[in-house]
Amino acid sequence: MNRDIVCIGAGYIGGPTMAVIAKMNPDRKVIVVDINAERIAAWNSEDYSIPIYEPGLVDVVKEVRGRNLFFSTDIKGTVQQCDIVFVGVNTPTKMFGRGSGRASDLQYWEATARSIKEYANGDKVVVEKSTLPVRTAAAMEAILNDHASYSFTVLSNPEFLAEGTAIKDLLEPDRVLIGGPETEEGHRALEAVVDVYAAWVPRERILTTNVWSAELTKLAANAFLAQRVSSINAIAGLCEATGADVDEVARVVGADRRIGPKFLKAGPGFGGSCFKKDVLNLVYLCETFGLHTAAEYWMGVIKMNQHQQERIVSRLFSAMFNTLANKKIALFGFAFKADTGDTRETPAATVARLLAEEHVRVTVTDPKALDNARRDLADLSGVVYEADEYKAAEGADAIVLMTDWRHYPTLDWRKIYDSMRKPALVFDTRNCLDAAELKQIGFRVLNVGK
Ligand code: UDX
Ligand code: ADP
């Protein structure tokens, strides 16, 4: 087996992961391929205008591109050249037919598996990086090994990186998980992939399991995280009703070492490409196996999340005298969290849509996600996109802070207040601004869970 690696799919998972693998394995050639030529051209661009924004990523690409990291559209040639094939193609939630709205759409994965089989000129280790439903590896192995001239071993190596901290998560992972079949070939393949990570990850943090455990662990880990966010948001509603303060509750609950302080921040609900998709996948799996109560349990996590955005708009409605028509509301932040331009499943989009239904004049501002916002809300007429926060706020009746961009607390809020229509309202859904200071300036202030 040679040591060179190809990754099919140059997206959020493939790009950063392979960049770090190349950085930490200078003796291996790492080639990222994609059917999207424009995307590959961006990865190869001379001015490093790479297709995704991720802190620290461009520095890694500058260091390794052309040294041992390459981007190419030549899928065939590259698959032939490398014995280890990572697959990081997109697996969105299926929006048609069986399992619509719940199951993963596996057409890209299957197309990829078929091209690997078609192009292969020797045995290959195929590593799932995309999040896939449990037992996909088995299905893929069946496709790959059916009347095949070569042998294919499918491993599962789910990615736990979070956007915005991807490079750090990759360089210092809590754990790396690799699942492989319990056969002699499987063990050999597993060792080959363990080797890739052992170049920088302490061996005890590289956990190996069987393939199905690895596939299910990815869903379970994201479902647990999403469930924590929904749990604290469920408490937030109660806090608002009773006069408790959700940040205080979270601080004390999180001080119990069995619970821990992370992922207890109340807010507008979780977004991002993974949480909803993975929880829905889990729901679909439970239903498939007749575990209806478990399916309902996990579905509750999603329902709670949607409810959170509806609640934000309801509270705005009451606070703005039960009419929003023709009022101007500026959404501060459109990305699903800070430090990313990604807007997939962003709560801000749901809030923008709910506001548009009320005939609000919506203005969106975001330092990194304005182009994506324009694309995501293209069907809504009248939305204004404004990069400058001060201009976005001019004449507005309310500001709804949706994303916890670090510079928002440092804006000149007095200047913002002066330019707004009175009474001026700030709904800080991330609880990241200094509410006392805002009130002193003259703002009416709403928070989540207070
Ligand atoms: C997540 C997982 O963390 C990662 O391990 C997995 O591989 C992919 O999915 P990501 O979606 O990039 O990563 O972001 P994350 O930081 O986990 O946040 C997800 C969402 O939850 C964001 O919208 C965030 O604002 C929200 N969140 C997170 C909260 O509302 N409160 C919290 O306490 C934490
Ligand atoms: P993820 O977040 O899972 O990385 P992205 O959508 O960011 O998802 O990236 C997936 C990438 O996979 C896209 O750039 C897409 O063009 C690529 N892709 C999808 N299907 C194929 C395929 N059959 N062959 C090669 N690349 C593919």
XYZ file of C-alpha atoms and ligand atoms in Angstrom:
511
model
C 0.000 0.000 0.000
C 1.424 3.413 -0.868
C 1.159 6.352 1.516
C -0.405 8.896 -0.811
C -3.889 10.115 0.011
C -6.690 11.362 -2.176
C -9.764 13.069 -0.768
C -12.828 13.268 -2.976
C -14.771 16.421 -2.078
C -13.068 19.769 -1.534
C -15.630 21.215 0.855
C -15.850 22.168 4.507
C -14.699 18.736 5.587
C -12.267 17.736 2.851
C -10.415 21.055 2.533
C -9.346 21.770 6.118
C -8.875 18.099 7.076
C -6.572 17.371 4.166
C -4.665 20.615 4.652
C -3.854 19.586 8.224
C -3.098 15.969 7.266
C -0.663 17.281 4.631
C 0.920 19.724 7.084
C 1.522 17.027 9.674
C 2.587 14.324 7.172
C 5.177 16.097 5.030
C 6.286 12.767 3.580
C 2.879 11.996 2.086
C 1.353 13.449 -1.012
C -2.223 14.586 -0.313
C -4.472 15.402 -3.269
C -7.944 16.878 -2.922
C -10.227 16.385 -5.917
C -13.699 17.642 -6.749
C -16.102 17.620 -9.674
C -16.596 21.332 -9.131
C -13.827 22.896 -11.228
C -14.550 26.383 -9.952
C -14.031 25.230 -6.385
C -10.731 23.574 -7.253
C -9.621 26.730 -9.080
C -10.374 28.735 -5.945
C -8.296 26.350 -3.813
C -5.494 26.786 -6.349
C -5.839 30.555 -6.718
C -2.630 32.512 -6.617
C -3.971 35.068 -4.169
C -5.238 32.279 -1.875
C -8.894 33.268 -2.205
C -9.840 29.777 -1.061
C -13.517 28.813 -1.136
C -14.117 28.599 2.606
C -13.362 30.934 5.448
C -11.819 29.213 8.440
C -9.409 30.951 10.846
C -5.848 29.755 10.276
C -6.696 27.677 7.207
C -5.134 29.979 4.673
C -1.820 29.877 6.545
C -1.785 26.084 6.448
C -2.639 26.127 2.737
C 0.146 28.643 2.095
C 2.579 26.370 3.905
C 1.697 23.087 2.208
C 0.057 23.773 -1.150
C 2.488 22.741 -3.853
C 4.705 21.061 -1.243
C 2.636 17.957 -0.567
C -0.936 19.240 -0.849
C -2.537 19.499 -4.277
C -5.995 20.328 -5.602
C -7.183 18.784 -8.822
C -10.214 17.868 -10.923
C -8.533 14.728 -12.221
C -10.465 12.251 -10.100
C -9.532 9.233 -12.188
C -5.788 9.818 -12.314
C -5.659 10.677 -8.639
C -7.648 7.666 -7.481
C -5.255 5.519 -9.505
C -2.276 7.146 -7.902
C -3.349 6.759 -4.244
C -4.207 3.670 -2.206
C -6.022 5.538 0.548
C -9.178 7.310 -0.641
C -11.011 9.625 1.748
C -14.533 10.611 0.766
C -15.835 13.981 1.919
C -18.678 14.673 -0.482
C -21.884 16.319 0.619
C -24.685 14.286 2.172
C -27.517 16.759 2.645
C -30.885 15.826 4.113
C -32.969 14.190 1.428
C -35.825 16.394 0.256
C -37.737 13.896 -1.838
C -39.236 10.429 -1.716
C -38.607 7.913 1.046
C -37.203 9.457 4.187
C -37.750 12.962 2.788
C -36.785 15.651 5.286
C -35.067 13.106 7.523
C -32.757 10.662 5.780
C -29.441 11.593 4.170
C -29.299 12.001 0.438
C -26.680 9.471 -0.516
C -26.595 10.036 -4.243
C -23.277 11.891 -4.182
C -21.743 9.244 -1.988
C -22.928 6.426 -4.172
C -21.803 8.189 -7.355
C -18.412 8.605 -5.716
C -18.238 4.946 -4.718
C -19.054 3.944 -8.270
C -16.351 6.164 -9.712
C -13.795 4.806 -7.257
C -14.677 1.322 -8.421
C -14.543 2.297 -12.083
C -11.180 4.054 -11.830
C -9.410 1.735 -9.400
C -6.316 -0.020 -10.674
C -5.511 -1.864 -7.437
C -6.816 -2.520 -3.912
C -8.048 0.594 -2.102
C -8.860 1.625 1.420
C -11.935 3.859 1.267
C -12.476 6.136 4.241
C -15.869 7.747 4.928
C -15.445 11.287 6.129
C -18.909 12.556 5.298
C -21.558 11.944 7.928
C -23.498 8.943 6.797
C -26.299 6.835 8.151
C -25.295 3.775 10.074
C -24.503 0.806 7.863
C -23.656 2.923 4.821
C -20.141 1.515 4.884
C -21.589 -1.959 4.460
C -23.702 -0.809 1.504
C -20.725 0.879 -0.063
C -18.571 -2.159 0.434
C -21.254 -4.199 -1.313
C -21.257 -1.839 -4.311
C -17.487 -1.661 -4.434
C -16.775 -5.346 -4.055
C -19.535 -6.649 -6.317
C -17.757 -8.382 -9.209
C -14.754 -6.160 -8.621
C -11.289 -6.789 -9.947
C -9.759 -5.383 -6.787
C -10.528 -5.472 -3.100
C -11.983 -2.449 -1.292
C -12.030 -2.007 2.466
C -14.387 0.673 3.763
C -13.578 2.457 7.020
C -15.489 5.130 8.874
C -13.533 8.120 10.148
C -16.140 10.691 11.131
C -15.131 14.290 11.496
C -15.794 16.164 14.732
C -14.423 19.544 13.732
C -16.524 22.580 14.434
C -16.531 25.476 12.021
C -14.543 28.466 13.145
C -12.209 26.245 15.174
C -11.619 23.570 12.525
C -7.863 23.972 12.353
C -7.453 23.903 16.119
C -9.849 20.952 16.402
C -7.825 19.109 13.778
C -4.461 19.907 15.309
C -5.523 19.122 18.882
C -8.468 16.755 18.679
C -10.118 15.378 21.833
C -10.226 12.146 19.907
C -9.922 10.728 16.425
C -12.344 7.924 15.675
C -11.690 5.228 13.104
C -14.013 2.293 12.614
C -13.035 -0.724 10.569
C -14.299 -4.184 9.739
C -13.209 -6.946 12.075
C -11.248 -8.868 9.480
C -7.564 -9.190 8.815
C -7.840 -6.819 5.858
C -9.898 -4.492 8.004
C -7.217 -4.372 10.675
C -4.525 -3.652 8.100
C -6.585 -0.837 6.602
C -7.320 0.537 10.051
C -3.626 0.608 10.911
C -2.881 2.445 7.664
C -5.334 5.201 8.576
C -4.287 5.257 12.250
C -0.797 5.936 10.897
C -1.976 9.069 9.087
C -3.204 10.599 12.351
C -0.469 9.169 14.580
C 1.890 11.622 12.850
C 0.630 14.212 15.349
C -2.197 12.863 17.503
C -1.175 10.995 20.694
C -1.936 7.328 20.130
C -4.299 7.078 23.122
C -6.555 9.672 21.523
C -6.994 7.620 18.382
C -9.962 5.416 19.184
C -10.793 2.444 17.025
C -14.135 0.676 16.914
C -16.112 -1.437 14.520
C -17.518 0.407 11.517
C -21.079 0.674 12.766
C -20.093 2.021 16.153
C -18.037 4.697 14.413
C -20.911 5.671 12.139
C -23.391 5.793 15.001
C -20.998 7.649 17.316
C -20.869 10.601 14.966
C -24.651 10.923 15.040
C -24.812 10.336 18.780
C -22.113 12.916 19.575
C -23.838 15.627 17.546
C -27.250 14.668 18.908
C -25.961 14.988 22.496
C -24.535 18.434 21.728
C -27.694 19.590 19.958
C -29.760 18.235 22.836
C -27.801 20.343 25.324
C -28.543 23.473 23.300
C -32.245 22.588 23.110
C -32.288 21.768 26.822
C -30.878 25.130 27.846
C -33.185 26.907 25.395
C -36.143 25.071 26.926
C -35.025 26.382 30.314
C -34.612 29.882 28.808
C -38.349 30.145 28.117
C -39.062 29.265 31.721
C -36.542 31.844 32.910
C -38.296 34.564 30.927
C -41.619 33.570 32.460
C -40.381 33.371 36.026
C -37.738 36.054 36.341
C -34.825 33.634 36.552
C -31.676 34.349 34.513
C -30.655 31.578 32.139
C -26.968 32.519 32.181
C -26.937 32.181 35.972
C -28.760 28.869 35.806
C -26.339 27.586 33.140
C -23.304 28.698 35.122
C -24.364 26.798 38.198
C -25.689 23.736 36.374
C -22.425 23.584 34.413
C -20.341 23.786 37.595
C -21.354 20.193 38.280
C -18.415 18.323 36.825
C -20.692 15.556 35.647
C -22.440 18.092 33.414
C -19.631 20.500 32.567
C -19.890 24.131 31.448
C -19.726 23.834 27.653
C -22.650 23.955 25.231
C -25.001 25.505 27.744
C -25.354 28.894 26.106
C -28.959 29.849 25.466
C -29.522 31.626 22.174
C -31.496 31.667 18.961
C -31.141 27.911 18.516
C -28.499 25.839 16.821
C -27.681 26.106 13.145
C -24.940 24.678 10.963
C -24.822 21.851 8.513
C -24.523 19.047 11.059
C -26.797 19.212 14.064
C -30.196 19.202 12.411
C -29.114 16.788 9.723
C -27.568 14.349 12.164
C -30.447 14.434 14.627
C -32.888 13.874 11.744
C -30.766 10.976 10.636
C -30.972 9.514 14.102
C -34.751 9.986 14.086
C -34.969 8.201 10.759
C -32.820 5.354 12.013
C -34.923 4.943 15.149
C -38.102 4.909 13.065
C -36.626 2.400 10.653
C -35.972 0.040 13.525
C -39.389 0.579 15.091
C -38.007 2.617 18.005
C -40.763 5.211 17.842
C -40.419 6.618 21.351
C -36.695 7.153 20.814
C -37.474 8.800 17.457
C -39.931 11.159 19.128
C -37.439 11.932 21.862
C -34.793 13.077 19.369
C -37.384 14.870 17.225
C -38.149 16.951 20.308
C -34.624 18.391 20.083
C -35.391 19.730 16.597
C -38.854 20.982 17.513
C -37.478 22.854 20.495
C -34.918 24.461 18.219
C -37.510 25.682 15.713
C -39.693 26.909 18.529
C -36.852 29.079 19.786
C -36.872 31.190 16.615
C -40.655 31.469 16.635
C -40.433 32.641 20.216
C -37.920 35.335 19.289
C -40.328 36.766 16.742
C -43.311 36.475 19.124
C -41.435 38.396 21.781
C -40.436 41.060 19.287
C -44.046 41.303 18.226
C -45.271 41.908 21.789
C -42.422 44.277 22.578
C -43.107 46.306 19.444
C -46.744 46.960 20.283
C -48.200 43.962 18.444
C -47.524 45.286 14.983
C -44.410 44.858 12.930
C -45.729 45.877 9.514
C -43.515 48.455 7.827
C -41.165 48.692 10.748
C -37.469 48.460 10.002
C -35.552 45.719 11.792
C -31.821 45.189 11.355
C -30.490 41.673 11.846
C -26.959 41.893 13.214
C -25.272 38.706 12.063
C -26.510 36.097 9.621
C -23.900 33.326 9.990
C -25.050 30.443 12.208
C -22.296 31.323 14.672
C -19.319 33.677 14.898
C -16.084 33.188 12.940
C -17.685 31.567 9.945
C -19.344 32.742 6.758
C -21.481 29.603 6.723
C -25.220 30.164 6.818
C -26.520 26.632 6.499
C -29.552 26.167 8.796
C -28.825 29.529 10.367
C -31.530 30.677 12.808
C -31.158 34.155 11.285
C -32.719 32.951 8.035
C -35.776 31.625 9.856
C -36.143 34.857 11.799
C -35.733 36.913 8.590
C -38.488 34.873 6.934
C -40.841 35.149 9.900
C -40.270 38.900 9.976
C -40.846 39.214 6.226
C -44.197 37.452 6.712
C -45.089 40.288 9.073
C -44.121 42.807 6.353
C -41.108 44.009 8.268
C -38.491 45.945 6.294
C -35.537 43.666 7.040
C -31.914 44.766 6.778
C -29.180 42.170 7.167
C -25.619 42.914 8.147
C -22.807 40.412 8.661
C -19.025 40.700 8.345
C -18.566 37.363 6.543
C -21.911 35.994 5.431
C -23.541 38.768 3.438
C -23.166 37.043 0.066
C -24.614 33.832 1.458
C -27.466 35.798 3.031
C -28.241 37.399 -0.319
C -28.335 33.945 -1.910
C -30.352 32.294 0.886
C -33.003 35.008 0.990
C -33.090 35.638 -2.779
C -36.804 34.814 -2.880
C -37.641 37.539 -0.332
C -38.097 40.901 -1.970
C -37.181 44.097 -0.224
C -34.480 42.745 2.092
C -31.544 45.138 2.278
C -27.980 43.845 2.684
C -25.530 46.225 4.306
C -21.961 45.482 5.313
C -21.673 48.504 7.583
C -23.450 47.995 10.918
C -23.986 51.696 11.489
C -25.692 52.123 8.149
C -27.736 48.964 8.742
C -29.068 50.438 11.974
C -29.963 53.871 10.563
C -33.664 54.555 10.984
C -34.343 51.068 12.367
C -36.962 50.445 15.039
C -35.114 47.427 16.342
C -31.855 45.526 16.098
C -31.946 41.777 16.526
C -28.479 40.460 17.260
C -28.390 36.939 15.814
C -24.691 36.047 15.642
C -22.177 36.515 18.443
C -19.555 38.286 16.325
C -16.824 39.367 18.683
C -16.784 42.999 17.594
C -20.493 43.616 18.173
C -20.063 44.512 21.872
C -17.382 47.039 20.918
C -19.511 48.978 18.429
C -20.405 52.565 19.279
C -23.894 51.803 20.593
C -24.621 55.423 21.422
C -24.018 56.382 17.807
C -26.266 53.500 16.758
C -28.973 54.612 19.191
C -28.881 58.166 17.936
C -29.478 57.058 14.359
C -32.472 54.804 15.158
C -36.183 55.519 15.332
C -37.420 55.779 18.927
C -38.256 53.899 21.024
C -35.229 51.889 19.913
C -35.093 48.217 20.801
C -32.201 45.751 20.909
C -33.017 42.050 21.083
C -29.697 40.435 21.943
C -30.461 36.765 21.256
C -26.881 35.789 22.161
C -26.755 37.672 25.458
C -23.366 39.040 24.464
C -23.931 42.787 24.800
C -23.783 44.805 28.014
C -27.513 45.184 28.689
C -27.037 47.682 31.522
C -24.976 49.958 29.296
C -27.519 49.724 26.487
C -30.337 50.621 28.865
C -28.380 53.584 30.125
C -28.013 54.834 26.564
C -31.800 54.629 26.226
C -32.400 51.324 24.465
C -35.170 48.944 25.391
C -33.423 45.585 25.737
C -34.604 42.014 25.285
C -32.479 38.950 25.961
C -32.984 35.225 25.673
C -33.761 33.611 29.015
C -33.972 36.842 31.029
C -20.815 20.874 15.203
C -20.052 19.991 16.203
O -19.597 20.790 17.297
C -18.878 19.297 15.528
O -18.248 18.422 16.438
C -19.402 18.522 14.334
O -18.355 17.888 13.640
C -20.158 19.450 13.387
O -21.210 20.093 14.094
P -20.529 23.294 14.166
O -21.873 23.056 13.550
O -19.450 23.824 13.310
O -19.976 21.937 14.792
O -20.719 24.343 15.344
P -20.887 24.328 16.922
O -19.878 25.198 17.508
O -21.008 22.970 17.462
O -22.282 25.085 17.082
C -23.484 24.594 16.540
C -24.620 25.536 16.806
O -25.024 25.498 18.175
C -24.320 27.003 16.498
O -25.444 27.579 15.861
C -24.089 27.602 17.859
O -24.370 28.986 17.897
C -25.072 26.811 18.700
N -24.703 26.755 20.121
C -23.569 26.113 20.509
C -25.536 27.340 21.071
O -26.570 27.927 20.731
N -25.189 27.243 22.387
C -24.067 26.604 22.808
O -23.828 26.561 24.026
C -23.223 26.025 21.834
P -19.092 19.018 3.501
O -19.559 20.031 4.516
O -19.636 17.647 3.774
O -17.622 19.026 3.268
P -19.508 20.540 1.052
O -20.787 20.763 0.320
O -18.805 21.705 1.645
O -19.826 19.413 2.134
O -18.461 19.810 0.099
C -18.699 18.642 -0.601
C -17.935 18.684 -1.918
O -18.085 17.409 -2.549
C -18.438 19.711 -2.938
O -17.394 20.580 -3.278
C -18.927 18.863 -4.124
O -18.661 19.471 -5.373
C -18.115 17.592 -3.965
N -18.704 16.433 -4.642
C -19.984 15.994 -4.596
N -20.144 14.878 -5.342
C -18.935 14.591 -5.872
C -18.433 13.535 -6.726
N -19.224 12.561 -7.181
N -17.109 13.581 -7.058
C -16.311 14.552 -6.587
N -16.710 15.548 -5.791
C -18.007 15.580 -5.419
